Amino acid sequence: MRAVVQRVSRAQVEVGGQVIGAIGHGVVALVGLHRTDSEHDLRWMVDKIVHLRIFDDDQGIMNRALTEVGGQLLIVSQFTLHGDCRKGRRPSWNEAAPPELARPLYDRFLALCREQSLMVQAGVFQAEMELSLTNSGPVTIMLDSHKNF
């Protein structure tokens, strides 16, 4: 499982011109599911995103987690995170989980995030979405559950 995590001052996701999720101060997580992901990957990623110390403490040092600052979480599925661009000019999607596998994993990931006592908003799986955000810092972190065990 891969995620691009961005600290934001605000963000929203739209489908068909309608806002379906919006947050203030918090984190946007673009998540891509791998064809071999399991419950272990989901739990690792939830724990990492929720406890990643990317918010400033009183001394201006990134030392606080989303849960400590009362931040919000916006999750957007993005299979393109598993695009392999090493050969040619067209990305290969072979490593991305196919929709029939990815959808239940994504739903489970959302459920695990919602168990964390955070305000969680989400995009729509497989929908054409427009994401707007103001990256605070800017702070952007890439996470990969397969490279961090």
PDB file of N, CA, C and O in Angstrom, residues 36-83:
ATOM      1  N   THR A  36      -1.054  -7.199  -3.645  1.00  0.00           N
ATOM      2  CA  THR A  36      -0.775  -8.157  -2.567  1.00  0.00           C
ATOM      3  C   THR A  36      -1.066  -7.596  -1.177  1.00  0.00           C
ATOM      4  O   THR A  36      -0.704  -8.220  -0.176  1.00  0.00           O
ATOM      5  N   ASP A  37      -1.714  -6.450  -1.100  1.00  0.00           N
ATOM      6  CA  ASP A  37      -1.981  -5.851   0.211  1.00  0.00           C
ATOM      7  C   ASP A  37      -2.916  -6.718   1.049  1.00  0.00           C
ATOM      8  O   ASP A  37      -3.782  -7.424   0.532  1.00  0.00           O
ATOM      9  N   SER A  38      -2.704  -6.611   2.361  1.00  0.00           N
ATOM     10  CA  SER A  38      -3.489  -7.394   3.320  1.00  0.00           C
ATOM     11  C   SER A  38      -3.909  -6.477   4.472  1.00  0.00           C
ATOM     12  O   SER A  38      -3.567  -5.297   4.513  1.00  0.00           O
ATOM     13  N   GLU A  39      -4.598  -7.062   5.423  1.00  0.00           N
ATOM     14  CA  GLU A  39      -5.005  -6.340   6.634  1.00  0.00           C
ATOM     15  C   GLU A  39      -3.778  -5.736   7.323  1.00  0.00           C
ATOM     16  O   GLU A  39      -3.850  -4.631   7.851  1.00  0.00           O
ATOM     17  N   HIS A  40      -2.675  -6.454   7.293  1.00  0.00           N
ATOM     18  CA  HIS A  40      -1.446  -5.960   7.918  1.00  0.00           C
ATOM     19  C   HIS A  40      -1.009  -4.637   7.288  1.00  0.00           C
ATOM     20  O   HIS A  40      -0.645  -3.698   7.998  1.00  0.00           O
ATOM     21  N   ASP A  41      -1.049  -4.528   5.966  1.00  0.00           N
ATOM     22  CA  ASP A  41      -0.683  -3.287   5.270  1.00  0.00           C
ATOM     23  C   ASP A  41      -1.627  -2.156   5.651  1.00  0.00           C
ATOM     24  O   ASP A  41      -1.195  -1.021   5.878  1.00  0.00           O
ATOM     25  N   LEU A  42      -2.919  -2.452   5.711  1.00  0.00           N
ATOM     26  CA  LEU A  42      -3.905  -1.435   6.058  1.00  0.00           C
ATOM     27  C   LEU A  42      -3.659  -0.885   7.459  1.00  0.00           C
ATOM     28  O   LEU A  42      -3.639   0.331   7.667  1.00  0.00           O
ATOM     29  N   ARG A  43      -3.469  -1.782   8.408  1.00  0.00           N
ATOM     30  CA  ARG A  43      -3.246  -1.348   9.796  1.00  0.00           C
ATOM     31  C   ARG A  43      -1.935  -0.580   9.947  1.00  0.00           C
ATOM     32  O   ARG A  43      -1.870   0.402  10.679  1.00  0.00           O
ATOM     33  N   TRP A  44      -0.898  -1.024   9.248  1.00  0.00           N
ATOM     34  CA  TRP A  44       0.386  -0.319   9.290  1.00  0.00           C
ATOM     35  C   TRP A  44       0.200   1.105   8.776  1.00  0.00           C
ATOM     36  O   TRP A  44       0.686   2.059   9.382  1.00  0.00           O
ATOM     37  N   MET A  45      -0.509   1.248   7.662  1.00  0.00           N
ATOM     38  CA  MET A  45      -0.686   2.563   7.051  1.00  0.00           C
ATOM     39  C   MET A  45      -1.535   3.483   7.928  1.00  0.00           C
ATOM     40  O   MET A  45      -1.215   4.660   8.084  1.00  0.00           O
ATOM     41  N   VAL A  46      -2.609   2.969   8.494  1.00  0.00           N
ATOM     42  CA  VAL A  46      -3.435   3.785   9.393  1.00  0.00           C
ATOM     43  C   VAL A  46      -2.592   4.289  10.550  1.00  0.00           C
ATOM     44  O   VAL A  46      -2.593   5.486  10.865  1.00  0.00           O
ATOM     45  N   ASP A  47      -1.858   3.389  11.180  1.00  0.00           N
ATOM     46  CA  ASP A  47      -1.026   3.772  12.319  1.00  0.00           C
ATOM     47  C   ASP A  47      -0.001   4.825  11.921  1.00  0.00           C
ATOM     48  O   ASP A  47       0.223   5.807  12.649  1.00  0.00           O
ATOM     49  N   LYS A  48       0.620   4.643  10.773  1.00  0.00           N
ATOM     50  CA  LYS A  48       1.650   5.585  10.325  1.00  0.00           C
ATOM     51  C   LYS A  48       1.048   6.954  10.047  1.00  0.00           C
ATOM     52  O   LYS A  48       1.573   7.975  10.498  1.00  0.00           O
ATOM     53  N   ILE A  49      -0.052   7.013   9.314  1.00  0.00           N
ATOM     54  CA  ILE A  49      -0.666   8.300   8.962  1.00  0.00           C
ATOM     55  C   ILE A  49      -1.142   9.037  10.209  1.00  0.00           C
ATOM     56  O   ILE A  49      -0.887  10.225  10.376  1.00  0.00           O
ATOM     57  N   VAL A  50      -1.817   8.344  11.085  1.00  0.00           N
ATOM     58  CA  VAL A  50      -2.416   8.971  12.270  1.00  0.00           C
ATOM     59  C   VAL A  50      -1.356   9.446  13.265  1.00  0.00           C
ATOM     60  O   VAL A  50      -1.540  10.458  13.934  1.00  0.00           O
ATOM     61  N   HIS A  51      -0.229   8.733  13.339  1.00  0.00           N
ATOM     62  CA  HIS A  51       0.788   9.066  14.342  1.00  0.00           C
ATOM     63  C   HIS A  51       2.047   9.720  13.767  1.00  0.00           C
ATOM     64  O   HIS A  51       3.005   9.958  14.506  1.00  0.00           O
ATOM     65  N   LEU A  52       2.041  10.014  12.478  1.00  0.00           N
ATOM     66  CA  LEU A  52       3.182  10.682  11.850  1.00  0.00           C
ATOM     67  C   LEU A  52       3.332  12.076  12.455  1.00  0.00           C
ATOM     68  O   LEU A  52       2.396  12.877  12.438  1.00  0.00           O
ATOM     69  N   ARG A  53       4.494  12.383  12.983  1.00  0.00           N
ATOM     70  CA  ARG A  53       4.715  13.664  13.679  1.00  0.00           C
ATOM     71  C   ARG A  53       5.140  14.724  12.665  1.00  0.00           C
ATOM     72  O   ARG A  53       6.320  14.997  12.485  1.00  0.00           O
ATOM     73  N   ILE A  54       4.134  15.337  12.026  1.00  0.00           N
ATOM     74  CA  ILE A  54       4.390  16.350  10.992  1.00  0.00           C
ATOM     75  C   ILE A  54       3.756  17.691  11.315  1.00  0.00           C
ATOM     76  O   ILE A  54       3.716  18.585  10.474  1.00  0.00           O
ATOM     77  N   PHE A  55       3.278  17.849  12.558  1.00  0.00           N
ATOM     78  CA  PHE A  55       2.694  19.117  12.990  1.00  0.00           C
ATOM     79  C   PHE A  55       3.600  19.747  14.042  1.00  0.00           C
ATOM     80  O   PHE A  55       4.186  19.052  14.872  1.00  0.00           O
ATOM     81  N   ASP A  56       3.693  21.065  13.985  1.00  0.00           N
ATOM     82  CA  ASP A  56       4.604  21.790  14.870  1.00  0.00           C
ATOM     83  C   ASP A  56       4.158  21.759  16.330  1.00  0.00           C
ATOM     84  O   ASP A  56       2.960  21.864  16.627  1.00  0.00           O
ATOM     85  N   ASP A  57       5.149  21.661  17.217  1.00  0.00           N
ATOM     86  CA  ASP A  57       4.892  21.817  18.643  1.00  0.00           C
ATOM     87  C   ASP A  57       5.060  23.291  19.000  1.00  0.00           C
ATOM     88  O   ASP A  57       5.177  24.152  18.107  1.00  0.00           O
ATOM     89  N   ASP A  58       5.105  23.621  20.270  1.00  0.00           N
ATOM     90  CA  ASP A  58       5.206  25.018  20.712  1.00  0.00           C
ATOM     91  C   ASP A  58       6.525  25.679  20.329  1.00  0.00           C
ATOM     92  O   ASP A  58       6.615  26.899  20.270  1.00  0.00           O
ATOM     93  N   GLN A  59       7.547  24.885  20.033  1.00  0.00           N
ATOM     94  CA  GLN A  59       8.846  25.420  19.625  1.00  0.00           C
ATOM     95  C   GLN A  59       9.000  25.458  18.098  1.00  0.00           C
ATOM     96  O   GLN A  59      10.076  25.763  17.594  1.00  0.00           O
ATOM     97  N   GLY A  60       7.947  25.126  17.381  1.00  0.00           N
ATOM     98  CA  GLY A  60       8.000  25.150  15.923  1.00  0.00           C
ATOM     99  C   GLY A  60       8.685  23.937  15.310  1.00  0.00           C
ATOM    100  O   GLY A  60       9.084  23.965  14.152  1.00  0.00           O
ATOM    101  N   ILE A  61       8.806  22.875  16.078  1.00  0.00           N
ATOM    102  CA  ILE A  61       9.436  21.646  15.605  1.00  0.00           C
ATOM    103  C   ILE A  61       8.337  20.637  15.262  1.00  0.00           C
ATOM    104  O   ILE A  61       7.386  20.465  16.032  1.00  0.00           O
ATOM    105  N   MET A  62       8.477  19.963  14.128  1.00  0.00           N
ATOM    106  CA  MET A  62       7.490  18.946  13.758  1.00  0.00           C
ATOM    107  C   MET A  62       7.607  17.795  14.745  1.00  0.00           C
ATOM    108  O   MET A  62       8.488  16.945  14.629  1.00  0.00           O
ATOM    109  N   ASN A  63       6.701  17.804  15.713  1.00  0.00           N
ATOM    110  CA  ASN A  63       6.794  16.859  16.810  1.00  0.00           C
ATOM    111  C   ASN A  63       5.421  16.378  17.281  1.00  0.00           C
ATOM    112  O   ASN A  63       5.326  15.695  18.285  1.00  0.00           O
ATOM    113  N   ARG A  64       4.372  16.780  16.569  1.00  0.00           N
ATOM    114  CA  ARG A  64       3.023  16.398  16.978  1.00  0.00           C
ATOM    115  C   ARG A  64       2.322  15.637  15.844  1.00  0.00           C
ATOM    116  O   ARG A  64       2.514  15.924  14.672  1.00  0.00           O
ATOM    117  N   ALA A  65       1.473  14.714  16.254  1.00  0.00           N
ATOM    118  CA  ALA A  65       0.716  13.891  15.315  1.00  0.00           C
ATOM    119  C   ALA A  65      -0.678  14.471  15.088  1.00  0.00           C
ATOM    120  O   ALA A  65      -1.142  15.336  15.834  1.00  0.00           O
ATOM    121  N   LEU A  66      -1.323  13.961  14.082  1.00  0.00           N
ATOM    122  CA  LEU A  66      -2.680  14.377  13.726  1.00  0.00           C
ATOM    123  C   LEU A  66      -3.617  14.292  14.926  1.00  0.00           C
ATOM    124  O   LEU A  66      -4.409  15.207  15.177  1.00  0.00           O
ATOM    125  N   THR A  67      -3.527  13.223  15.681  1.00  0.00           N
ATOM    126  CA  THR A  67      -4.389  13.036  16.846  1.00  0.00           C
ATOM    127  C   THR A  67      -4.112  14.072  17.937  1.00  0.00           C
ATOM    128  O   THR A  67      -5.018  14.454  18.668  1.00  0.00           O
ATOM    129  N   GLU A  68      -2.877  14.536  18.037  1.00  0.00           N
ATOM    130  CA  GLU A  68      -2.504  15.488  19.078  1.00  0.00           C
ATOM    131  C   GLU A  68      -2.943  16.914  18.778  1.00  0.00           C
ATOM    132  O   GLU A  68      -3.074  17.720  19.694  1.00  0.00           O
ATOM    133  N   VAL A  69      -3.120  17.223  17.500  1.00  0.00           N
ATOM    134  CA  VAL A  69      -3.479  18.601  17.124  1.00  0.00           C
ATOM    135  C   VAL A  69      -4.955  18.739  16.779  1.00  0.00           C
ATOM    136  O   VAL A  69      -5.400  19.801  16.375  1.00  0.00           O
ATOM    137  N   GLY A  70      -5.716  17.658  16.968  1.00  0.00           N
ATOM    138  CA  GLY A  70      -7.139  17.703  16.638  1.00  0.00           C
ATOM    139  C   GLY A  70      -7.387  17.874  15.149  1.00  0.00           C
ATOM    140  O   GLY A  70      -8.380  18.473  14.747  1.00  0.00           O
ATOM    141  N   GLY A  71      -6.468  17.343  14.340  1.00  0.00           N
ATOM    142  CA  GLY A  71      -6.571  17.481  12.892  1.00  0.00           C
ATOM    143  C   GLY A  71      -7.614  16.564  12.280  1.00  0.00           C
ATOM    144  O   GLY A  71      -8.120  15.643  12.911  1.00  0.00           O
ATOM    145  N   GLN A  72      -7.914  16.849  11.036  1.00  0.00           N
ATOM    146  CA  GLN A  72      -8.892  16.085  10.279  1.00  0.00           C
ATOM    147  C   GLN A  72      -8.181  15.323   9.162  1.00  0.00           C
ATOM    148  O   GLN A  72      -7.051  15.648   8.806  1.00  0.00           O
ATOM    149  N   LEU A  73      -8.863  14.326   8.614  1.00  0.00           N
ATOM    150  CA  LEU A  73      -8.252  13.454   7.619  1.00  0.00           C
ATOM    151  C   LEU A  73      -9.167  13.329   6.402  1.00  0.00           C
ATOM    152  O   LEU A  73     -10.354  13.035   6.549  1.00  0.00           O
ATOM    153  N   LEU A  74      -8.592  13.584   5.222  1.00  0.00           N
ATOM    154  CA  LEU A  74      -9.304  13.396   3.960  1.00  0.00           C
ATOM    155  C   LEU A  74      -8.568  12.310   3.177  1.00  0.00           C
ATOM    156  O   LEU A  74      -7.381  12.461   2.885  1.00  0.00           O
ATOM    157  N   ILE A  75      -9.277  11.235   2.860  1.00  0.00           N
ATOM    158  CA  ILE A  75      -8.680  10.097   2.172  1.00  0.00           C
ATOM    159  C   ILE A  75      -9.240  10.021   0.758  1.00  0.00           C
ATOM    160  O   ILE A  75     -10.455  10.067   0.562  1.00  0.00           O
ATOM    161  N   VAL A  76      -8.328   9.889  -0.213  1.00  0.00           N
ATOM    162  CA  VAL A  76      -8.718   9.791  -1.613  1.00  0.00           C
ATOM    163  C   VAL A  76      -8.007   8.593  -2.228  1.00  0.00           C
ATOM    164  O   VAL A  76      -6.782   8.505  -2.174  1.00  0.00           O
ATOM    165  N   SER A  77      -8.778   7.681  -2.813  1.00  0.00           N
ATOM    166  CA  SER A  77      -8.163   6.514  -3.461  1.00  0.00           C
ATOM    167  C   SER A  77      -7.492   6.953  -4.757  1.00  0.00           C
ATOM    168  O   SER A  77      -8.016   7.791  -5.488  1.00  0.00           O
ATOM    169  N   GLN A  78      -6.315   6.391  -5.004  1.00  0.00           N
ATOM    170  CA  GLN A  78      -5.559   6.784  -6.197  1.00  0.00           C
ATOM    171  C   GLN A  78      -4.680   5.622  -6.651  1.00  0.00           C
ATOM    172  O   GLN A  78      -3.529   5.501  -6.250  1.00  0.00           O
ATOM    173  N   PHE A  79      -5.234   4.776  -7.530  1.00  0.00           N
ATOM    174  CA  PHE A  79      -4.505   3.611  -8.002  1.00  0.00           C
ATOM    175  C   PHE A  79      -3.244   3.998  -8.764  1.00  0.00           C
ATOM    176  O   PHE A  79      -2.298   3.214  -8.852  1.00  0.00           O
ATOM    177  N   THR A  80      -3.187   5.222  -9.287  1.00  0.00           N
ATOM    178  CA  THR A  80      -2.028   5.640 -10.080  1.00  0.00           C
ATOM    179  C   THR A  80      -0.742   5.698  -9.264  1.00  0.00           C
ATOM    180  O   THR A  80       0.349   5.784  -9.839  1.00  0.00           O
ATOM    181  N   LEU A  81      -0.837   5.625  -7.944  1.00  0.00           N
ATOM    182  CA  LEU A  81       0.370   5.591  -7.114  1.00  0.00           C
ATOM    183  C   LEU A  81       1.199   4.336  -7.371  1.00  0.00           C
ATOM    184  O   LEU A  81       2.376   4.289  -7.046  1.00  0.00           O
ATOM    185  N   HIS A  82       0.577   3.333  -7.974  1.00  0.00           N
ATOM    186  CA  HIS A  82       1.309   2.110  -8.304  1.00  0.00           C
ATOM    187  C   HIS A  82       1.688   2.050  -9.781  1.00  0.00           C
ATOM    188  O   HIS A  82       2.027   0.981 -10.298  1.00  0.00           O
ATOM    189  N   GLY A  83       1.665   3.185 -10.458  1.00  0.00           N
ATOM    190  CA  GLY A  83       2.107   3.222 -11.850  1.00  0.00           C
ATOM    191  C   GLY A  83       3.610   3.021 -11.944  1.00  0.00           C
ATOM    192  O   GLY A  83       4.378   3.662 -11.238  1.00  0.00           O
TER     193      GLY A  83
END
